[in-house]
Coordinates of C-alpha atoms and ligand atoms in Angstrom, one line a residue:
X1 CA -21.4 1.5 70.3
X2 CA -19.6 -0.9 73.2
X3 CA -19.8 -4.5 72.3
X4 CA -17.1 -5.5 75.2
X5 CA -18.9 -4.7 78.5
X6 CA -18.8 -5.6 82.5
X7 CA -21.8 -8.1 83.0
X8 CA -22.9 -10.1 86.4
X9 CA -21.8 -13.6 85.7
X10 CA -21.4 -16.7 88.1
X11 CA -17.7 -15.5 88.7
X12 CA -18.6 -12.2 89.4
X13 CA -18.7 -8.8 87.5
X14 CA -17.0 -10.4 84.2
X15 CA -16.0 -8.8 80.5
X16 CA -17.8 -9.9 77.6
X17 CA -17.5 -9.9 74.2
X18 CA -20.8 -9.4 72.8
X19 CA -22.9 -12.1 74.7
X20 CA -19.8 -14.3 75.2
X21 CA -17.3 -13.9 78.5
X22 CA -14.0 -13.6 77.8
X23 CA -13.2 -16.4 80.4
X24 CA -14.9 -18.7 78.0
X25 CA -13.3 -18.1 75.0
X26 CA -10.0 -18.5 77.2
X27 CA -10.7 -21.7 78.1
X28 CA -11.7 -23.0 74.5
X29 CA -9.2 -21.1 72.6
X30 CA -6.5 -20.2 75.0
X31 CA -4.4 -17.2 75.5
X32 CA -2.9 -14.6 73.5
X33 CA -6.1 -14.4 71.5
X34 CA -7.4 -11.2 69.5
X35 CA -11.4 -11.0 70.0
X36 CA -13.2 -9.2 67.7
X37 CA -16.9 -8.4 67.7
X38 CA -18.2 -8.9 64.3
X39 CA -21.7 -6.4 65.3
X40 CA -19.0 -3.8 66.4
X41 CA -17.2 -4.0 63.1
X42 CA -21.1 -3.6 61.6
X43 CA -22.2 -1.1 63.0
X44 CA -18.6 0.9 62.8
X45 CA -19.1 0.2 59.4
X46 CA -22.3 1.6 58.8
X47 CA -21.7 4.6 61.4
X48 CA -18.9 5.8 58.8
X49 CA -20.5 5.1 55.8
X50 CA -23.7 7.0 57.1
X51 CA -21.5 9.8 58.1
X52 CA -19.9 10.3 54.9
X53 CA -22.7 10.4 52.5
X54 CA -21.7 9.0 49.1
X55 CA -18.5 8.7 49.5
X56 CA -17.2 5.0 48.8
X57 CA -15.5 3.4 51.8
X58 CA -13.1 1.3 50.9
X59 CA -11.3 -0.4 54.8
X60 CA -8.0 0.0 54.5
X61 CA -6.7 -4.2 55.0
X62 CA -3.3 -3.5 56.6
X63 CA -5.1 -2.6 59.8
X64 CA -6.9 -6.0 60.4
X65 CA -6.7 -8.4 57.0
X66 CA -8.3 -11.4 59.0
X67 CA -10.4 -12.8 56.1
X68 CA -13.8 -13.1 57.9
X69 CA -13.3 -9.5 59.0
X70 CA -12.9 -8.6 55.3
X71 CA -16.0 -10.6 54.8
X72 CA -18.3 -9.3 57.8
X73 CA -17.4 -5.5 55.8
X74 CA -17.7 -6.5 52.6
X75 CA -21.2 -7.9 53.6
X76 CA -21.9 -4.6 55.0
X77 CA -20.8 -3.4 51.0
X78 CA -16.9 -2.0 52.1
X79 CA -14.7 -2.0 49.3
X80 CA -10.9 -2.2 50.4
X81 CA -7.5 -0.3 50.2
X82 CA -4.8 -2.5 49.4
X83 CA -1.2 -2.4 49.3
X84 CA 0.2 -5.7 48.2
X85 CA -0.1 -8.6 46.1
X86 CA -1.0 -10.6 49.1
X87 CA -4.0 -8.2 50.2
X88 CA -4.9 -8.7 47.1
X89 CA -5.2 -12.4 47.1
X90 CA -7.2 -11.9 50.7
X91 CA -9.5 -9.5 49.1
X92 CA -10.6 -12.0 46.3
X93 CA -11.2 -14.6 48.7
X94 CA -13.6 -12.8 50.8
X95 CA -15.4 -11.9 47.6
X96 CA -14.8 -8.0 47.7
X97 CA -15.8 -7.0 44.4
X98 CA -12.6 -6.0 42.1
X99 CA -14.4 -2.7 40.9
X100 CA -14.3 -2.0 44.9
X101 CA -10.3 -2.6 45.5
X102 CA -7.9 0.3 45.1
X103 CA -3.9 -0.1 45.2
X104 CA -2.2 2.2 47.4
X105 CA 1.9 2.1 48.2
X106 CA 5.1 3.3 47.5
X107 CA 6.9 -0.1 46.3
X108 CA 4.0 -2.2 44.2
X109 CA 6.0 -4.3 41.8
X110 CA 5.3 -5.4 38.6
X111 CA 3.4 -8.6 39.1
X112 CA 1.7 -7.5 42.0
X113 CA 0.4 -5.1 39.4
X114 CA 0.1 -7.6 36.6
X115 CA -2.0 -9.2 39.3
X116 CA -4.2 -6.5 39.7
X117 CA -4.6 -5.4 36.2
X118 CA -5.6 -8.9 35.8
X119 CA -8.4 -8.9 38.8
X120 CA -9.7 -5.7 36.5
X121 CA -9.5 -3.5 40.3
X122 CA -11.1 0.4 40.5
X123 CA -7.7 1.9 41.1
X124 CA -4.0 2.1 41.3
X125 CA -2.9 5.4 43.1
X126 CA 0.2 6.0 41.7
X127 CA 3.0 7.1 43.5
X128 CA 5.8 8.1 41.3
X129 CA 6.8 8.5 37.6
X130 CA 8.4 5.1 37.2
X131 CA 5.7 3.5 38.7
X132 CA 3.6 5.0 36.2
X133 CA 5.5 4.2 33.1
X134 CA 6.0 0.3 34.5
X135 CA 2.0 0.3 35.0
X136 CA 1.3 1.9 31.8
X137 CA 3.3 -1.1 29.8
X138 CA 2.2 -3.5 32.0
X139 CA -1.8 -2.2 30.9
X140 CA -0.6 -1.8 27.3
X141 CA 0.9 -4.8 26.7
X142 CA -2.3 -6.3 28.0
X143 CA -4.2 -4.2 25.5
X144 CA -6.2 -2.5 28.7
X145 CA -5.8 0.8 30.6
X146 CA -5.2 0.9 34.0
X147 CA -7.6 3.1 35.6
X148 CA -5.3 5.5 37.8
X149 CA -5.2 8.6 40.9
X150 CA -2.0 10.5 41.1
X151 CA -1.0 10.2 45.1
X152 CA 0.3 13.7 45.7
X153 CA 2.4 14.6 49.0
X154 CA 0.3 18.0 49.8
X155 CA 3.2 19.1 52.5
X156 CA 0.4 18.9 55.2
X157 CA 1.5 18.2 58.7
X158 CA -0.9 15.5 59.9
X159 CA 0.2 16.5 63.5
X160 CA 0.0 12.7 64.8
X161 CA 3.1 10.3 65.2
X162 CA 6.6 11.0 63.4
X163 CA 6.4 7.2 62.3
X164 CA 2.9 7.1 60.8
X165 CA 3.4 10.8 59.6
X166 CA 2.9 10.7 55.6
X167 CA 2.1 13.9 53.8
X168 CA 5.2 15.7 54.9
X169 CA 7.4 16.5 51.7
X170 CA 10.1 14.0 53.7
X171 CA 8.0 11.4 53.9
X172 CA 8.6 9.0 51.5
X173 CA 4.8 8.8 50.0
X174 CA 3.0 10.4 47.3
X175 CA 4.5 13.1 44.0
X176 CA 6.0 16.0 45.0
X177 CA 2.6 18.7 44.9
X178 CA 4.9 21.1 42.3
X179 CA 5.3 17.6 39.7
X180 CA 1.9 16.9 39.9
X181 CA 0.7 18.9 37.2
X182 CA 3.1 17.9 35.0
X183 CA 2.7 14.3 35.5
X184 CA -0.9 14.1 35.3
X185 CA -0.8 15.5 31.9
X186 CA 2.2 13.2 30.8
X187 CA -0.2 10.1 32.3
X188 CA -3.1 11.4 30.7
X189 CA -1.4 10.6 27.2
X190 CA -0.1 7.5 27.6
X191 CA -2.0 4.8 25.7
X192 CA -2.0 2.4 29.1
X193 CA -3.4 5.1 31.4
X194 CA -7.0 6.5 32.4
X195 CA -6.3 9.3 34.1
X196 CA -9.0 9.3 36.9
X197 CA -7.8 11.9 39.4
X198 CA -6.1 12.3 42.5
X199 CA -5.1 10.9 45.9
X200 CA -3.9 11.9 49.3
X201 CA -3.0 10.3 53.0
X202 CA -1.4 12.6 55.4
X203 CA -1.1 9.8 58.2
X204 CA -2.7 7.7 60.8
X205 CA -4.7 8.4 64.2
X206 CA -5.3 12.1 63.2
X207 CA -7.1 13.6 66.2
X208 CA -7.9 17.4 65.2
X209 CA -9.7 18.3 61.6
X210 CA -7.7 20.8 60.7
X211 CA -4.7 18.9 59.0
X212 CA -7.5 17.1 57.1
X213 CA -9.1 20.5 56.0
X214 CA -5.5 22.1 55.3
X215 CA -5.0 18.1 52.9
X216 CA -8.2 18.8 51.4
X217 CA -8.1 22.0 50.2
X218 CA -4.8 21.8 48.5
X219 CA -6.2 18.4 46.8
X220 CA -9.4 20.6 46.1
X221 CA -6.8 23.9 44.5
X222 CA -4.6 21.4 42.3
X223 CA -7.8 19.7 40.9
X224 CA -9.2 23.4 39.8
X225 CA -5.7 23.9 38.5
X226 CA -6.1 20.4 36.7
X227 CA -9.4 21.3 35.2
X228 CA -8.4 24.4 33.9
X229 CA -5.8 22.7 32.1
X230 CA -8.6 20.4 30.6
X231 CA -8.1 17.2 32.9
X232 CA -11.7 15.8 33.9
X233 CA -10.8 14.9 37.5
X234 CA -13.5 13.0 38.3
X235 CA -11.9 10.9 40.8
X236 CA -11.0 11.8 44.8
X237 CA -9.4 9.5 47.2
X238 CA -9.0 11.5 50.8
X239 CA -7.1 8.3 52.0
X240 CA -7.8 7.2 56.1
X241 CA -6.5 8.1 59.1
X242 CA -9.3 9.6 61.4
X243 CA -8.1 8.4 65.2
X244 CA -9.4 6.7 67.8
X245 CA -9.9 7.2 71.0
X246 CA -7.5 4.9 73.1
X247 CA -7.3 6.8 76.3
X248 CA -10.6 8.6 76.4
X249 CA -9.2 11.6 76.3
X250 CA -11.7 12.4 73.4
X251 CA -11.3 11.7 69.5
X252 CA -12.3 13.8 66.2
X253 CA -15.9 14.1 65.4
X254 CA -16.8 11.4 63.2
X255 CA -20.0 13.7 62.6
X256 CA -17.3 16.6 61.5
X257 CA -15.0 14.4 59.5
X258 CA -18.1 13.2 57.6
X259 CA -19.2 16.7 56.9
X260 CA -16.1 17.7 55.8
X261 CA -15.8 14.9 53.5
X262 CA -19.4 15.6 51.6
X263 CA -18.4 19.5 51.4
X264 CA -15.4 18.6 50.0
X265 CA -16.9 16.3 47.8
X266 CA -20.1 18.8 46.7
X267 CA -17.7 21.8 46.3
X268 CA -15.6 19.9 43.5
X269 CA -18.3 17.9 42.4
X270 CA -15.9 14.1 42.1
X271 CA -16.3 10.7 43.4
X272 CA -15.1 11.0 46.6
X273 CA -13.1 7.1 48.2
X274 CA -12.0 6.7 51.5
X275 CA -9.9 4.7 53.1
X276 CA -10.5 4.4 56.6
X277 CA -9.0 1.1 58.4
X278 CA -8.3 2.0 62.4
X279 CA -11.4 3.6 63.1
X280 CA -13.1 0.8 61.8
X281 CA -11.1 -1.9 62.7
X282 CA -9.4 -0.6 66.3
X283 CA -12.5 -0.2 68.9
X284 CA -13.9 -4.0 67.5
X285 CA -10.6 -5.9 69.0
X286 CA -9.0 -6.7 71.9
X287 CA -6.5 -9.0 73.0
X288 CA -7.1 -11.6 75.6
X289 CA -3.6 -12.3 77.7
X290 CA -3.0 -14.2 81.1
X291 CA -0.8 -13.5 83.8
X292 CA 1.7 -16.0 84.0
X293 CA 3.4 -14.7 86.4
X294 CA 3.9 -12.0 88.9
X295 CA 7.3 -10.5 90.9
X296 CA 8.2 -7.2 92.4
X297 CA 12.1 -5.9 91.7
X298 CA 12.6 -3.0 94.8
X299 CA 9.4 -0.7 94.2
X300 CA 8.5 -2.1 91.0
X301 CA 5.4 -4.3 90.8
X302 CA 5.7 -6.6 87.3
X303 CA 2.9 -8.5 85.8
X304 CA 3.9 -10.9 83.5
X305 CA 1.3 -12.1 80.9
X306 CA 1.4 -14.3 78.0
X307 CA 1.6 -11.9 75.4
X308 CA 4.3 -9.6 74.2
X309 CA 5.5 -7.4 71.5
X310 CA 5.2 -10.3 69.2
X311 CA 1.7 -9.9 69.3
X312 CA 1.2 -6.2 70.2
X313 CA 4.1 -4.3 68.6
X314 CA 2.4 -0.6 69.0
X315 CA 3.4 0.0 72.4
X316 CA 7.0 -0.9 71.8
X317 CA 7.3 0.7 68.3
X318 CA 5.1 3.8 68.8
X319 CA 4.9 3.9 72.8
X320 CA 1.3 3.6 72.2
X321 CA -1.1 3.4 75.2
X322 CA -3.7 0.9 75.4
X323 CA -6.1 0.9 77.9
X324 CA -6.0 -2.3 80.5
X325 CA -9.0 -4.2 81.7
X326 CA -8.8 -7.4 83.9
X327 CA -11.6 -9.6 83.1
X328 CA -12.2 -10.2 86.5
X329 CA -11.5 -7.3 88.4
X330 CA -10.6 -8.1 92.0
X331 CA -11.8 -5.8 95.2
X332 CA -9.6 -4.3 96.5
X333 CA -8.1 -0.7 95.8
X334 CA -6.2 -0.2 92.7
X335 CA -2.3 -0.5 92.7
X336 CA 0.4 1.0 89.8
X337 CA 2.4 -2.4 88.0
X338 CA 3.7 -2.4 84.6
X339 CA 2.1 -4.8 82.9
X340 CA 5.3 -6.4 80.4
X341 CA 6.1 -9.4 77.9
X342 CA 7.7 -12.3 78.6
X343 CA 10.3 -11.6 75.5
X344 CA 14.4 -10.7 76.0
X345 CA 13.8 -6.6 75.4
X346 CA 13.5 -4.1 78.4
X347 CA 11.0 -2.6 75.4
X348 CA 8.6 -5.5 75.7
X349 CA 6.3 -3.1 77.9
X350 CA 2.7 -3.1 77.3
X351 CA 1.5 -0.8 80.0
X352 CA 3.6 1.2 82.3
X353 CA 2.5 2.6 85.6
X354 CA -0.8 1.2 85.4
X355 CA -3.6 1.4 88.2
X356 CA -5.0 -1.9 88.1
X357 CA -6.8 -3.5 91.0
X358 CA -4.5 -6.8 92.2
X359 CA -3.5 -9.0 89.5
X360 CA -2.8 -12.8 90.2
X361 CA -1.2 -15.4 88.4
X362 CA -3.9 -17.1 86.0
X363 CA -5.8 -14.0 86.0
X364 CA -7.2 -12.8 82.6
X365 CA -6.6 -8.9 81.2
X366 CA -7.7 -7.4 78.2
X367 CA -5.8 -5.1 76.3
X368 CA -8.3 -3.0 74.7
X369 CA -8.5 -1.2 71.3
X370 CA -6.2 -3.8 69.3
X371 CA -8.3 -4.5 66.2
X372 CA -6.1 -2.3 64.3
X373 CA -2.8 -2.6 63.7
X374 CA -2.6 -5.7 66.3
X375 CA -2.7 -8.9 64.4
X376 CA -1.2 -7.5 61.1
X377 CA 2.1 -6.6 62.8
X378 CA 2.9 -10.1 64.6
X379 CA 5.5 -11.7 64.2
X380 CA 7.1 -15.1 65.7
X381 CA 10.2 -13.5 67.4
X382 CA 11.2 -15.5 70.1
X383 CA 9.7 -18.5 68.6
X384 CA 7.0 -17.5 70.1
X385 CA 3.6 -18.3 68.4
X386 CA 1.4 -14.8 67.4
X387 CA -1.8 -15.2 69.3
X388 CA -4.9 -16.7 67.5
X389 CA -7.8 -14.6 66.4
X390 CA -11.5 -15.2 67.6
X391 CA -14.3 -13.6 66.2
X392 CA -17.8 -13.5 68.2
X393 CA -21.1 -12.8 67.2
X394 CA -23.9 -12.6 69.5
X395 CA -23.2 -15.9 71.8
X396 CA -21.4 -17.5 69.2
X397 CA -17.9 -17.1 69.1
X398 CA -15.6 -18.7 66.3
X399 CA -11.7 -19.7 66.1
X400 CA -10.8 -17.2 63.0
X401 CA -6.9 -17.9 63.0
X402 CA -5.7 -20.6 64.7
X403 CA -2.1 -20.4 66.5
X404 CA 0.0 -22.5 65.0
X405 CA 1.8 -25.4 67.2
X406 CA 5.2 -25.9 66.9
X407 CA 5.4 -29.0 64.1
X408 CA 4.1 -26.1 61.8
X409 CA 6.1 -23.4 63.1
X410 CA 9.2 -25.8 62.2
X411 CA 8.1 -27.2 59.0
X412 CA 8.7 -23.6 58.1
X413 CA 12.5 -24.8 58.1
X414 CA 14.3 -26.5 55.6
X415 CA 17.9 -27.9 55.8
X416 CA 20.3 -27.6 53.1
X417 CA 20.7 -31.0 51.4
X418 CA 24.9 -31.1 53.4
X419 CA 22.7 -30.8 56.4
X420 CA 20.4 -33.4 55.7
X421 CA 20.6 -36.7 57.5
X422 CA 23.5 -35.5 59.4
X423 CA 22.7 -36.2 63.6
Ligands
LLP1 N1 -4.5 4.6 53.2 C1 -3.2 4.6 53.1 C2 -2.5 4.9 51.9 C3 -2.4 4.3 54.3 O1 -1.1 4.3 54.2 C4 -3.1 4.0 55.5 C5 -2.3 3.7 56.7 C6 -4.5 4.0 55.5 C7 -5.2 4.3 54.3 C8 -5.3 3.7 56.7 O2 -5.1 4.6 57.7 P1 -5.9 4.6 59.1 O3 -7.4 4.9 58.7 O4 -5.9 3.2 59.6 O5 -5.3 5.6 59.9 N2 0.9 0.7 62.3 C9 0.5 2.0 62.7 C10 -0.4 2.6 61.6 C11 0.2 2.7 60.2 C12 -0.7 3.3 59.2 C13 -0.2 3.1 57.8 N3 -1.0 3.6 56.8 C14 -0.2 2.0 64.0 O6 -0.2 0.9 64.6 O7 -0.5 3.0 64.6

């Protein structure tokens, strides 16, 4: 499943996305640009799905909420994870059916709920008690009930990164596992509520099974516990986070994961819903830079390019590594340079210490395995404008966000009327 690969082109040995070089779509669409292969999303699509069984795979949108990525999985028949009002509005447009969208987070406020009660969506996994009673009068005021999964906090250490760690009892997510109980049989009385059954997400980029089969078994005891107590519990959301392999260093099994989804999902006999957004979205991305510029301070070798943490935050936030391909590799033997941003923060470092064979200005690099978590977390610091998005298809190739030039980026900007016609 590699839909960017080395090919024999005019220039050389040349990386292509799908049938398209990158070299092209640099020279029609510029650089920063995010690339993503639409087959690649496909067929990562239908991998999971396959692997899973029944289980309804709903992408998780905060990892890549490009709409004709929502539409190339919904095609496939995705439903989505949500967690605002504005994924909301993106899953409508790329026609994901309502009955396919659940609402996951911590801080959904009321008209973002409103909203959703209103799009008649599968699911709100509900966080906390207040959240429930605001939900429940939002539903009964409507004369509806909102179908509902309690998110429980299982205590399970997802044994990835401190920041995207979220089934610890610190972390902020999900009912305490001890309230649970209670609160499902205080939900499943309210006149606004149909109680469906129960959620969990320990984290992101989870790279052994065990924290998942630790998750799921607690999930599996309280739903006993809940059925004994009369609750139907028909409903189970394992939530995402199965990792990728960025480093090829070797990932979890997606044949494992699957198998330990159906068992869980036989054993207890529910509806199993997943969540999965990296693995789907991460390998079918990359981000197409140039070097603008190169200089060597004593022993250090920098490459500047033409991207920076404004369009790739996870190496600054997370000291993520991403793996570094020039498009056009060079002979020669390879050298160690730290690839870096042009933006005012010794942390705008996208690869340290890198092994890369000679990099000149105007060269091309990819940085692989950005689908996920790339786009979303742009931002315009520095004024800087976040790179577009391109999506390819076979030898087609399509301008999916543009960049925006700068009469947009200050029409943004508005003056105060005592500003106003002043020079
Ligand atoms: N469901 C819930 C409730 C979540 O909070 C998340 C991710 C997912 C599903 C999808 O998880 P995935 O399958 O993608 O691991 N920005 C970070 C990742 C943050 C993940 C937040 N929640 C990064 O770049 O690594």
């Amino acid at each position: 499943m590699e839909y960017f690969n080395y090919r024999e082109s005019a220039g050389g040995r040349e990386l292509f996305a799908e049938d398209v070089a990158l070299s092209q779509i640099a020279e029609r669409f510029g650089t920063p640009s995010y690339v993503y292969s639409s087959a690649a999303f496909a067929a990562r699509y239908r991998a999971f799905s396959e692997a899973v069984g029944d289980a309804l795979v709903c992408y998780s949108v905060k990892a890549n909420d490009n709409l004709a990525v929502l539409r190339c999985l919904g095609q496939e028949g995705a439903g989505v994870d949500i967690v605002s009002g504005g994924e909301l509005a993106r899953a409508l447009a790329a026609d994901i059916a309502p009955d396919k969208i659940v609402f996951a987070g911590v801080g959904k406020t009321a008209s973002e709920m409103a909203d959703a009660l209103d799009a008649g969506i599968r699911q709100f996994n509900v966080e906390s008690e207040e959240e429930l009673e605001m939900l429940a009068g939002l539903a009964a005021a409507r004369g509806c009930r909102a179908p509902v999964a309690l998110r429980v906090n299982p205590d399970v250490d997802a044994k990835t990164h401190d920041k995207i760690s979220t089934g610890r009892a610190q972390d902020k997510f999900g009912i305490e596992f001890d309230q649970a109980e209670r609160l499902y049989d205080r939900a499943s009385k309210m006149a606004g509520i149909d109680m469906r059954g129960l959620a969990i997400h320990i984290g992101s980029q989870l790279t052994a099974l065990a924290p998942f089969e630790a998750a799921f078994a607690r999930l599996g005891e309280l739903c006993l516990r809940l059925r004994a107590g009369g609750h139907a519990v028909s409903h189970l959301d394992l939530g995402g986070g199965l990792g990728i392999s960025y480093d090829d260093k070797g990932q979890l099994n997606l044949t494992d994961y699957g198998a330990l989804v159906q068992r869980t999902g036989d054993t207890l006999g529910a509806s199993i819903t997943l969540e999965p957004g990296r693995w789907m979205a991460g390998p079918a991305g990359l981000l197409l830079t140039r070097v603008v510029r190169v200089k060597r301070n004593g022993n250090k070798q920098f490459v500047i390019v033409d991207m920076a943490m404004n369009d790739l935050l996870r190496p600054a936030l997370y000291g993520a590594w991403h793996d570094i391909q020039p498009v056009i590799p060079r002979p020669g033997d390879a050298l160690p340079v730290d690839i870096v941003g042009p933006i005012c923060e010794s942390g705008d470092v996208i690869a340290k210490d890198r092994a890369l064979p000679e990099l000149r200005t105007g060269d091309l690099i990819a940085v692989r395995d950005a689908g996920a978590y790339g786009a979303v977390m742009s931002s315009s610091y520095n004024s800087r404008m976040p790179a577009a998005e391109v999506m390819v298809r076979g030898a087609e190739s399509a301008l999916i966000r543009p960049r925006l030039d700068y009469d947009a980026m200050l029409a943004r900007d508005t003056l105060p009327d005592w500003q106003a016609g002043q020079a």
